[in-house]
Amino acid sequence: MKLHVYYDEFGDYLEIYTGNHKQHEFINLTGDTFELKNKTTRRTEGFAIHAFRKQAKELLKVKGVCFHYDEPGDLLEVGIGKPVESYLKNLGEGVFLRTGKSGEAIGLAIQGLKERTKKTLEAEIVLPQEIELSSKSKVLIR
């Protein structure tokens, strides 16, 4: 499965999504945040956020999905629901799967966001397994 992360540091704009970007419809949630829905299946496949660093210094919640960016550590965290006790599983190449006590996937952490997107602005992260992150009926990554 491929997770696409597009980050423009100059414009402070983040997109994180799965699937084919040409198949996404951008649904405005607030002035700065958009939900990326598949035009055919109507499933949520990602999010786009303007003024990302400013908003994600604290925990940014968008439709049950939480974003946090640690700028000094250059670590992007994406999670489902409220922060809970969890464990990190190293998936390799600076990507970590966050799991709950019972082993369910509840988030991802991506080390080196700026470095990954420095030259081309977009990083394609191949996850070694199928992962489903869902919040109620919303599926972020499958």
PDB file of C-alpha atoms in Angstrom:
ATOM      1  CA  MET A   1       0.000   0.000   0.000  1.00  0.00           C
ATOM      2  CA  LYS A   2       1.259   3.468  -0.847  1.00  0.00           C
ATOM      3  CA  LEU A   3       0.807   6.479   1.369  1.00  0.00           C
ATOM      4  CA  HIS A   4       1.442   9.798  -0.361  1.00  0.00           C
ATOM      5  CA  VAL A   5       2.712  12.740   1.652  1.00  0.00           C
ATOM      6  CA  TYR A   6       3.004  16.104  -0.076  1.00  0.00           C
ATOM      7  CA  TYR A   7       4.465  18.924   1.968  1.00  0.00           C
ATOM      8  CA  ASP A   8       5.328  22.430   0.787  1.00  0.00           C
ATOM      9  CA  GLU A   9       7.375  24.024   3.569  1.00  0.00           C
ATOM     10  CA  PHE A  10       7.316  27.484   1.972  1.00  0.00           C
ATOM     11  CA  GLY A  11       3.521  27.451   1.628  1.00  0.00           C
ATOM     12  CA  ASP A  12       3.076  25.415   4.849  1.00  0.00           C
ATOM     13  CA  TYR A  13       0.681  23.027   3.096  1.00  0.00           C
ATOM     14  CA  LEU A  14       0.300  19.289   3.783  1.00  0.00           C
ATOM     15  CA  GLU A  15      -1.569  16.573   1.899  1.00  0.00           C
ATOM     16  CA  ILE A  16      -1.595  13.008   3.138  1.00  0.00           C
ATOM     17  CA  TYR A  17      -3.576  10.449   1.172  1.00  0.00           C
ATOM     18  CA  THR A  18      -3.879   7.014  -0.362  1.00  0.00           C
ATOM     19  CA  GLY A  19      -5.287   6.111  -3.762  1.00  0.00           C
ATOM     20  CA  ASN A  20      -5.163   8.030  -7.027  1.00  0.00           C
ATOM     21  CA  HIS A  21      -5.026  11.788  -6.474  1.00  0.00           C
ATOM     22  CA  LYS A  22      -6.919  12.405  -9.743  1.00  0.00           C
ATOM     23  CA  GLN A  23      -9.866  10.514  -8.241  1.00  0.00           C
ATOM     24  CA  HIS A  24     -10.127  12.813  -5.202  1.00  0.00           C
ATOM     25  CA  GLU A  25     -12.679  15.482  -4.578  1.00  0.00           C
ATOM     26  CA  PHE A  26     -11.659  18.161  -2.052  1.00  0.00           C
ATOM     27  CA  ILE A  27     -14.394  18.819   0.523  1.00  0.00           C
ATOM     28  CA  ASN A  28     -13.828  22.004   2.560  1.00  0.00           C
ATOM     29  CA  LEU A  29     -14.174  21.268   6.272  1.00  0.00           C
ATOM     30  CA  THR A  30     -12.922  24.629   7.546  1.00  0.00           C
ATOM     31  CA  GLY A  31     -11.080  27.483   5.900  1.00  0.00           C
ATOM     32  CA  ASP A  32      -7.777  25.624   6.164  1.00  0.00           C
ATOM     33  CA  THR A  33      -8.660  21.920   6.084  1.00  0.00           C
ATOM     34  CA  PHE A  34     -10.046  19.673   3.369  1.00  0.00           C
ATOM     35  CA  GLU A  35     -11.166  16.063   3.285  1.00  0.00           C
ATOM     36  CA  LEU A  36     -10.064  14.095   0.199  1.00  0.00           C
ATOM     37  CA  LYS A  37     -12.901  11.801  -0.891  1.00  0.00           C
ATOM     38  CA  ASN A  38     -12.772   9.230  -3.629  1.00  0.00           C
ATOM     39  CA  LYS A  39     -15.196  10.442  -6.318  1.00  0.00           C
ATOM     40  CA  THR A  40     -16.414   6.906  -7.035  1.00  0.00           C
ATOM     41  CA  THR A  41     -16.545   5.167  -3.646  1.00  0.00           C
ATOM     42  CA  ARG A  42     -17.138   8.370  -1.589  1.00  0.00           C
ATOM     43  CA  ARG A  43     -14.642   7.050   0.983  1.00  0.00           C
ATOM     44  CA  THR A  44     -12.317   9.406   2.799  1.00  0.00           C
ATOM     45  CA  GLU A  45      -8.798   8.739   1.524  1.00  0.00           C
ATOM     46  CA  GLY A  46      -6.910  11.652   3.041  1.00  0.00           C
ATOM     47  CA  PHE A  47      -6.685  15.251   4.122  1.00  0.00           C
ATOM     48  CA  ALA A  48      -5.185  18.548   2.964  1.00  0.00           C
ATOM     49  CA  ILE A  49      -4.233  21.218   5.486  1.00  0.00           C
ATOM     50  CA  HIS A  50      -3.145  24.834   4.898  1.00  0.00           C
ATOM     51  CA  ALA A  51      -1.081  26.584   7.626  1.00  0.00           C
ATOM     52  CA  PHE A  52      -0.142  23.103   8.769  1.00  0.00           C
ATOM     53  CA  ARG A  53       2.858  23.855  11.036  1.00  0.00           C
ATOM     54  CA  LYS A  54       0.966  26.648  12.763  1.00  0.00           C
ATOM     55  CA  GLN A  55      -2.074  24.440  13.418  1.00  0.00           C
ATOM     56  CA  ALA A  56      -0.277  21.192  14.250  1.00  0.00           C
ATOM     57  CA  LYS A  57       2.085  22.569  16.902  1.00  0.00           C
ATOM     58  CA  GLU A  58      -0.741  21.638  19.206  1.00  0.00           C
ATOM     59  CA  LEU A  59      -2.942  18.635  18.484  1.00  0.00           C
ATOM     60  CA  LEU A  60      -5.010  19.350  15.348  1.00  0.00           C
ATOM     61  CA  LYS A  61      -8.232  17.328  15.124  1.00  0.00           C
ATOM     62  CA  VAL A  62      -9.987  16.890  11.788  1.00  0.00           C
ATOM     63  CA  LYS A  63     -13.056  14.591  11.626  1.00  0.00           C
ATOM     64  CA  GLY A  64     -11.760  12.194  14.293  1.00  0.00           C
ATOM     65  CA  VAL A  65      -8.217  12.191  12.923  1.00  0.00           C
ATOM     66  CA  CYS A  66      -5.487  13.886  14.953  1.00  0.00           C
ATOM     67  CA  PHE A  67      -2.391  15.469  13.452  1.00  0.00           C
ATOM     68  CA  HIS A  68       0.664  16.596  15.366  1.00  0.00           C
ATOM     69  CA  TYR A  69       3.946  17.876  13.990  1.00  0.00           C
ATOM     70  CA  ASP A  70       7.052  18.134  16.140  1.00  0.00           C
ATOM     71  CA  GLU A  71       9.119  20.651  14.183  1.00  0.00           C
ATOM     72  CA  PRO A  72      12.423  20.278  16.082  1.00  0.00           C
ATOM     73  CA  GLY A  73      12.215  16.486  15.730  1.00  0.00           C
ATOM     74  CA  ASP A  74      10.706  16.680  12.200  1.00  0.00           C
ATOM     75  CA  LEU A  75       8.135  14.046  13.173  1.00  0.00           C
ATOM     76  CA  LEU A  76       4.614  13.911  11.727  1.00  0.00           C
ATOM     77  CA  GLU A  77       2.085  11.912  13.725  1.00  0.00           C
ATOM     78  CA  VAL A  78      -1.341  10.961  12.416  1.00  0.00           C
ATOM     79  CA  GLY A  79      -3.748   9.154  14.732  1.00  0.00           C
ATOM     80  CA  ILE A  80      -7.341   8.121  15.166  1.00  0.00           C
ATOM     81  CA  GLY A  81      -9.383   9.284  18.130  1.00  0.00           C
ATOM     82  CA  LYS A  82      -8.080  10.548  21.449  1.00  0.00           C
ATOM     83  CA  PRO A  83      -4.460   9.896  22.405  1.00  0.00           C
ATOM     84  CA  VAL A  84      -4.245   6.659  24.413  1.00  0.00           C
ATOM     85  CA  GLU A  85      -1.491   4.400  25.703  1.00  0.00           C
ATOM     86  CA  SER A  86       0.072   2.861  22.633  1.00  0.00           C
ATOM     87  CA  TYR A  87       3.093   1.131  21.176  1.00  0.00           C
ATOM     88  CA  LEU A  88       5.236   1.934  18.165  1.00  0.00           C
ATOM     89  CA  LYS A  89       6.221  -0.737  15.668  1.00  0.00           C
ATOM     90  CA  ASN A  90       9.105   0.201  13.378  1.00  0.00           C
ATOM     91  CA  LEU A  91       8.044  -0.418   9.768  1.00  0.00           C
ATOM     92  CA  GLY A  92      11.434   0.716   8.493  1.00  0.00           C
ATOM     93  CA  GLU A  93      12.814   3.828   6.837  1.00  0.00           C
ATOM     94  CA  GLY A  94      11.554   6.170   9.557  1.00  0.00           C
ATOM     95  CA  VAL A  95       7.921   5.030   9.445  1.00  0.00           C
ATOM     96  CA  PHE A  96       6.248   3.718  12.585  1.00  0.00           C
ATOM     97  CA  LEU A  97       2.857   2.096  13.163  1.00  0.00           C
ATOM     98  CA  ARG A  98       1.162   3.096  16.417  1.00  0.00           C
ATOM     99  CA  THR A  99      -0.937   0.300  17.897  1.00  0.00           C
ATOM    100  CA  GLY A 100      -3.304   0.184  20.839  1.00  0.00           C
ATOM    101  CA  LYS A 101      -3.132  -2.299  23.719  1.00  0.00           C
ATOM    102  CA  SER A 102      -5.053  -4.932  21.770  1.00  0.00           C
ATOM    103  CA  GLY A 103      -2.850  -4.538  18.686  1.00  0.00           C
ATOM    104  CA  GLU A 104      -5.232  -2.479  16.509  1.00  0.00           C
ATOM    105  CA  ALA A 105      -3.656   0.183  14.287  1.00  0.00           C
ATOM    106  CA  ILE A 106      -4.408   3.636  15.683  1.00  0.00           C
ATOM    107  CA  GLY A 107      -1.833   5.808  13.953  1.00  0.00           C
ATOM    108  CA  LEU A 108       1.333   6.385  11.997  1.00  0.00           C
ATOM    109  CA  ALA A 109       4.457   8.400  12.707  1.00  0.00           C
ATOM    110  CA  ILE A 110       6.717   9.590   9.909  1.00  0.00           C
ATOM    111  CA  GLN A 111      10.224  10.737  10.794  1.00  0.00           C
ATOM    112  CA  GLY A 112      11.920  13.281   8.529  1.00  0.00           C
ATOM    113  CA  LEU A 113       8.927  14.953   6.861  1.00  0.00           C
ATOM    114  CA  LYS A 114      10.915  17.985   5.685  1.00  0.00           C
ATOM    115  CA  GLU A 115      13.854  15.894   4.492  1.00  0.00           C
ATOM    116  CA  ARG A 116      11.608  13.458   2.601  1.00  0.00           C
ATOM    117  CA  THR A 117       9.828  16.281   0.769  1.00  0.00           C
ATOM    118  CA  LYS A 118      12.755  18.705   0.389  1.00  0.00           C
ATOM    119  CA  LYS A 119      13.475  18.155  -3.328  1.00  0.00           C
ATOM    120  CA  THR A 120      10.229  16.979  -4.904  1.00  0.00           C
ATOM    121  CA  LEU A 121       7.732  18.081  -2.220  1.00  0.00           C
ATOM    122  CA  GLU A 122       6.123  14.624  -2.367  1.00  0.00           C
ATOM    123  CA  ALA A 123       7.150  11.438  -0.625  1.00  0.00           C
ATOM    124  CA  GLU A 124       5.664   8.087  -1.512  1.00  0.00           C
ATOM    125  CA  ILE A 125       5.845   5.746   1.455  1.00  0.00           C
ATOM    126  CA  VAL A 126       5.322   2.080   0.738  1.00  0.00           C
ATOM    127  CA  LEU A 127       3.884   0.408   3.812  1.00  0.00           C
ATOM    128  CA  PRO A 128       4.872  -3.254   4.127  1.00  0.00           C
ATOM    129  CA  GLN A 129       1.381  -4.368   5.053  1.00  0.00           C
ATOM    130  CA  GLU A 130      -2.247  -3.419   4.622  1.00  0.00           C
ATOM    131  CA  ILE A 131      -3.205  -1.052   7.427  1.00  0.00           C
ATOM    132  CA  GLU A 132      -6.634   0.283   8.202  1.00  0.00           C
ATOM    133  CA  LEU A 133      -6.968   3.392  10.317  1.00  0.00           C
ATOM    134  CA  SER A 134     -10.576   4.209  10.892  1.00  0.00           C
ATOM    135  CA  SER A 135     -12.590   6.476  13.105  1.00  0.00           C
ATOM    136  CA  LYS A 136     -16.201   5.387  13.391  1.00  0.00           C
ATOM    137  CA  SER A 137     -17.275   5.198   9.736  1.00  0.00           C
ATOM    138  CA  LYS A 138     -14.366   7.264   8.391  1.00  0.00           C
ATOM    139  CA  VAL A 139     -11.441   5.348   6.941  1.00  0.00           C
ATOM    140  CA  LEU A 140      -8.241   7.329   6.516  1.00  0.00           C
ATOM    141  CA  ILE A 141      -5.919   4.610   5.322  1.00  0.00           C
ATOM    142  CA  ARG A 142      -6.776   1.173   4.076  1.00  0.00           C
TER     143      ARG A 142
END
